[in-house]
PDB file of C-alpha atoms in Angstrom:
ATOM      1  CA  UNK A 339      -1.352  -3.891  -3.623  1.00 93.00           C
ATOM      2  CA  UNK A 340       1.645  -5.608  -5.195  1.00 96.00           C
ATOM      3  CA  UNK A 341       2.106  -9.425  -4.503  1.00 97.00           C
ATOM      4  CA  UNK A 342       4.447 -11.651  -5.440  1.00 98.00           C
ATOM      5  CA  UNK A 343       3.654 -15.459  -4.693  1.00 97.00           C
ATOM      6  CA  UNK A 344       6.484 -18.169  -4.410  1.00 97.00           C
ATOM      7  CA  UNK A 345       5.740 -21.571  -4.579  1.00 96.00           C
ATOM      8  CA  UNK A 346       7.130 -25.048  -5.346  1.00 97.00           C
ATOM      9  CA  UNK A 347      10.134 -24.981  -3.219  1.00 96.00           C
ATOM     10  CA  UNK A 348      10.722 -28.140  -0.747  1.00 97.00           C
ATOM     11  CA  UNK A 349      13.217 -30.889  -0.463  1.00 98.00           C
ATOM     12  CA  UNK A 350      14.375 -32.568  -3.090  1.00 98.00           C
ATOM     13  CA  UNK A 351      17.666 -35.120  -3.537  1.00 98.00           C
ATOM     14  CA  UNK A 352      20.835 -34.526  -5.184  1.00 98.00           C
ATOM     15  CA  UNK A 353      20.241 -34.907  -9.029  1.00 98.00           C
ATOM     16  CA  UNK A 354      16.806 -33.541  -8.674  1.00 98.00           C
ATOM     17  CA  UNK A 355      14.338 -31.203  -9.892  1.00 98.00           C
ATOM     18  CA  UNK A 356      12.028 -28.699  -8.929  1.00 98.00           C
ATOM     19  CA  UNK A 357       9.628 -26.122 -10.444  1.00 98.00           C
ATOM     20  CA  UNK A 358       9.284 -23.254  -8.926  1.00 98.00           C
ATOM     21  CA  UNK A 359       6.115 -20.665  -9.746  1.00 98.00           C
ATOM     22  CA  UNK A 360       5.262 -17.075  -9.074  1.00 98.00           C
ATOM     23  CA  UNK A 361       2.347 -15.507  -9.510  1.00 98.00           C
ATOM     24  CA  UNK A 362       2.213 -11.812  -9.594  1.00 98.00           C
ATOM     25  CA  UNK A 363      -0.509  -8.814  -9.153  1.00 97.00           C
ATOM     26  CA  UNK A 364      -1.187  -5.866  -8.494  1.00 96.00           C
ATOM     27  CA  UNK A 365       1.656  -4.324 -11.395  1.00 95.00           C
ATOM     28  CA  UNK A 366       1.434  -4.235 -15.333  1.00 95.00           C
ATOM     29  CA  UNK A 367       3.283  -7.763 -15.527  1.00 96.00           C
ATOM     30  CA  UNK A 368       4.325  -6.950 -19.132  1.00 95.00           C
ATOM     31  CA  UNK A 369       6.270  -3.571 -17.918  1.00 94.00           C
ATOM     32  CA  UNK A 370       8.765  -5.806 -15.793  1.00 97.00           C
ATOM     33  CA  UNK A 371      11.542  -7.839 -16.237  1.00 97.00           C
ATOM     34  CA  UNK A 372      11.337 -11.109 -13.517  1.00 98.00           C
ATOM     35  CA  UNK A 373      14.162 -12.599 -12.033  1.00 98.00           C
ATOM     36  CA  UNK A 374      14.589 -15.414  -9.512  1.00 98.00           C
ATOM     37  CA  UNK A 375      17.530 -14.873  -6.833  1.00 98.00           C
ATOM     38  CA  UNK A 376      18.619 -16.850  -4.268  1.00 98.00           C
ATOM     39  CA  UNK A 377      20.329 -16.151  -1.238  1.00 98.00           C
ATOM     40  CA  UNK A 378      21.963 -19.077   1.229  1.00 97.00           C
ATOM     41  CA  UNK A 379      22.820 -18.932   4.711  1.00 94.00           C
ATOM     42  CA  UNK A 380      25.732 -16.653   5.315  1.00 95.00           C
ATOM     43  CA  UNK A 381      25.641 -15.771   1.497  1.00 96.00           C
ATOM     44  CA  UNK A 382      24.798 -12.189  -0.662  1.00 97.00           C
ATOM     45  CA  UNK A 383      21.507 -12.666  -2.620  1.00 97.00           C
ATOM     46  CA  UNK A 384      22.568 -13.246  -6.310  1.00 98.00           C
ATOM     47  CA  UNK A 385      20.749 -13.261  -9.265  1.00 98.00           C
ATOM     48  CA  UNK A 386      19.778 -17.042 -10.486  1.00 98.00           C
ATOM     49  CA  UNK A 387      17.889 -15.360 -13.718  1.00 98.00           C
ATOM     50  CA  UNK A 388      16.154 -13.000 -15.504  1.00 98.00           C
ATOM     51  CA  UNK A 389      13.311 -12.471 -18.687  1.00 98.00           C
ATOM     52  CA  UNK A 390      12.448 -10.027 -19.986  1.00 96.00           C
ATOM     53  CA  UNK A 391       8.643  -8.897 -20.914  1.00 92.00           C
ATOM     54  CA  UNK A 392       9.860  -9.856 -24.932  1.00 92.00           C
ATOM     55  CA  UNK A 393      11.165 -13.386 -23.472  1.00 94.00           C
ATOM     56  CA  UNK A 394      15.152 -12.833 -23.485  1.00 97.00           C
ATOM     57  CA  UNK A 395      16.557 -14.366 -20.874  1.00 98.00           C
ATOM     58  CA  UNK A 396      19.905 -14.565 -18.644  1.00 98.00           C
ATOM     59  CA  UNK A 397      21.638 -17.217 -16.474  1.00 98.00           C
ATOM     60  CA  UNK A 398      23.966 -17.029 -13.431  1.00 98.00           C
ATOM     61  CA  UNK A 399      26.945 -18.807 -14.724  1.00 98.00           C
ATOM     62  CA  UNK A 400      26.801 -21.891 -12.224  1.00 97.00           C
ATOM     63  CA  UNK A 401      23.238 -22.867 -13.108  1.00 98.00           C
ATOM     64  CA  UNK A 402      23.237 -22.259 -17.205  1.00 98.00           C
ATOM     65  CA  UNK A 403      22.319 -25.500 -18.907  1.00 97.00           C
ATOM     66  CA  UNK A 404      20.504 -26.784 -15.522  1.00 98.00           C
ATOM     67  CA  UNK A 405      17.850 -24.085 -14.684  1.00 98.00           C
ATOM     68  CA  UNK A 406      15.311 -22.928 -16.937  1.00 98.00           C
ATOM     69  CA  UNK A 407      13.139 -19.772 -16.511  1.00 98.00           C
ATOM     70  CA  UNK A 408      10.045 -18.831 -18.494  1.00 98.00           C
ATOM     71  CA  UNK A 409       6.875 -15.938 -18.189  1.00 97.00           C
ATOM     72  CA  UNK A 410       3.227 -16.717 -18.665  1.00 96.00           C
ATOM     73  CA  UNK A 411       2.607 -12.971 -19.461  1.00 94.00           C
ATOM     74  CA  UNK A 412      -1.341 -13.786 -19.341  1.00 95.00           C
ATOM     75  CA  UNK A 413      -1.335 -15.992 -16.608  1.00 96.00           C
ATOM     76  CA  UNK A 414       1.264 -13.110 -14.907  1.00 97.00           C
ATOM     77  CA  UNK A 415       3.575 -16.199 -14.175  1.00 98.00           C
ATOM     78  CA  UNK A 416       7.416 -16.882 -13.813  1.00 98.00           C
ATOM     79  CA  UNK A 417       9.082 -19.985 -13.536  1.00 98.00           C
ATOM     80  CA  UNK A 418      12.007 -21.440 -12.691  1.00 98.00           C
ATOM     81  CA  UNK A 419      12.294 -24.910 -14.002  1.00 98.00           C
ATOM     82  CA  UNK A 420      15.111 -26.437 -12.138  1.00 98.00           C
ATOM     83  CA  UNK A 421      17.015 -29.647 -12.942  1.00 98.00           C
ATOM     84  CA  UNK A 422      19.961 -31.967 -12.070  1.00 98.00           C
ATOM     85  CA  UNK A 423      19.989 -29.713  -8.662  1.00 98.00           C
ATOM     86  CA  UNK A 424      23.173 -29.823  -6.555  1.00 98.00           C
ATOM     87  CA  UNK A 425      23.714 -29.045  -2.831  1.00 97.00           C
ATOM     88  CA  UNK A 426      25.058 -25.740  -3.493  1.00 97.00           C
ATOM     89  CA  UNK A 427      21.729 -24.682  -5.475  1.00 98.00           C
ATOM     90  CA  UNK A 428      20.186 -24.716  -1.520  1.00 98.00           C
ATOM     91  CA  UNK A 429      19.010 -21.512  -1.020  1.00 98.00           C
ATOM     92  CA  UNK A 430      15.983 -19.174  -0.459  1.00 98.00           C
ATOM     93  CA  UNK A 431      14.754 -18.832  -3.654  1.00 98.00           C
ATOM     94  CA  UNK A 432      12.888 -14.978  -4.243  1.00 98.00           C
ATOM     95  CA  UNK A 433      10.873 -13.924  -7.396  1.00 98.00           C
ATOM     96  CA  UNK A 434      11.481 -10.307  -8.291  1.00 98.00           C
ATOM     97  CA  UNK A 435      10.320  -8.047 -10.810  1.00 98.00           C
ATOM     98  CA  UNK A 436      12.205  -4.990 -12.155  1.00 97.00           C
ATOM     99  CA  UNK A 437      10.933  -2.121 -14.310  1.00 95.00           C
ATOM    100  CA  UNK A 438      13.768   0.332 -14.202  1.00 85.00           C
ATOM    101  CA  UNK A 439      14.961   2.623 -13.146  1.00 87.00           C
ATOM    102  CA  UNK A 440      13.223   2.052  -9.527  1.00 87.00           C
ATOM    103  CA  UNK A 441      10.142  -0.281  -9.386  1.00 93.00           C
ATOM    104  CA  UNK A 442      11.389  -3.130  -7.987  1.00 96.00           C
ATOM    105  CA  UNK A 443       9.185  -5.557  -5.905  1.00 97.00           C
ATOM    106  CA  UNK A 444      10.014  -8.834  -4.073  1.00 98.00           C
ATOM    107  CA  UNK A 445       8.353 -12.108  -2.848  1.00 98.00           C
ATOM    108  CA  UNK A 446       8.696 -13.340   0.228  1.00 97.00           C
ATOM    109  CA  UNK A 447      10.894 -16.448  -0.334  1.00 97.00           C
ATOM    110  CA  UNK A 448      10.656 -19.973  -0.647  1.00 97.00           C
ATOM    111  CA  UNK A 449      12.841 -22.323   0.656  1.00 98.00           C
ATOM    112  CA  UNK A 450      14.829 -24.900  -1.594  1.00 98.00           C
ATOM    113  CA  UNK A 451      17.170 -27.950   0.200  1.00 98.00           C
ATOM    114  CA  UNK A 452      18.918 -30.124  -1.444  1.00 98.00           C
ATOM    115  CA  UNK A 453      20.236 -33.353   0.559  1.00 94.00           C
ATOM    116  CA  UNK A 454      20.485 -36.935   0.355  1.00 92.00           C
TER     117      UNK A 454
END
């Protein structure tokens, strides 16, 4: 059975940061490329960003410089190290992993506000 385990979303000021985790099983971690996307209220999901198994990574545009995201490979681990957050970063936050060109799993979300 495939999981995928958010965690470390919550609220969190203006200027903040976060960390968030996912913890993966039941897949060969090192055969996928993770990503973190969000998705707000109203809003298509978009991709936040992505590593791959070898450690290159991508950025949306509005969150390079900010946001961080790294792999554990043998703790089968992503983060998403996230700093200087901004009310528009609010969002459900969801951990995927990718192994193309069709396995594709999801986690189930977790939430991230950002408010004064």
């Amino acid at each position: 059975q495939v999981q995928l385990v958010e965690s470390g979303g919550g609220l969190v000021q203006p200027g903040g940061s976060l960390r968030l985790s996912c913890a993966v099983s039941g897949i060969v971690f090192n055969d996928y490329t993770m990503g973190w996307y969000r998705q707000a209220p109203g809003k298509q999901r978009e991709l936040v960003a992505s590593i791959t198994s070898g450690g290159s990574t991508k950025y949306a545009h509005s969150v390079k410089g900010r946001f961080a995201i790294s792999r554990d490979n043998a703790e089968r681990t992503v983060y998403l190290q996230m700093n200087s957050l901004k009310p528009e970063d609010a969002a459900v936050y969801y951990c995927n992993a990718l192994a193309l060109p069709t396995r594709t799993y999801w986690g189930q979300g977790t939430q991230v506000t950002v408010s004064s």
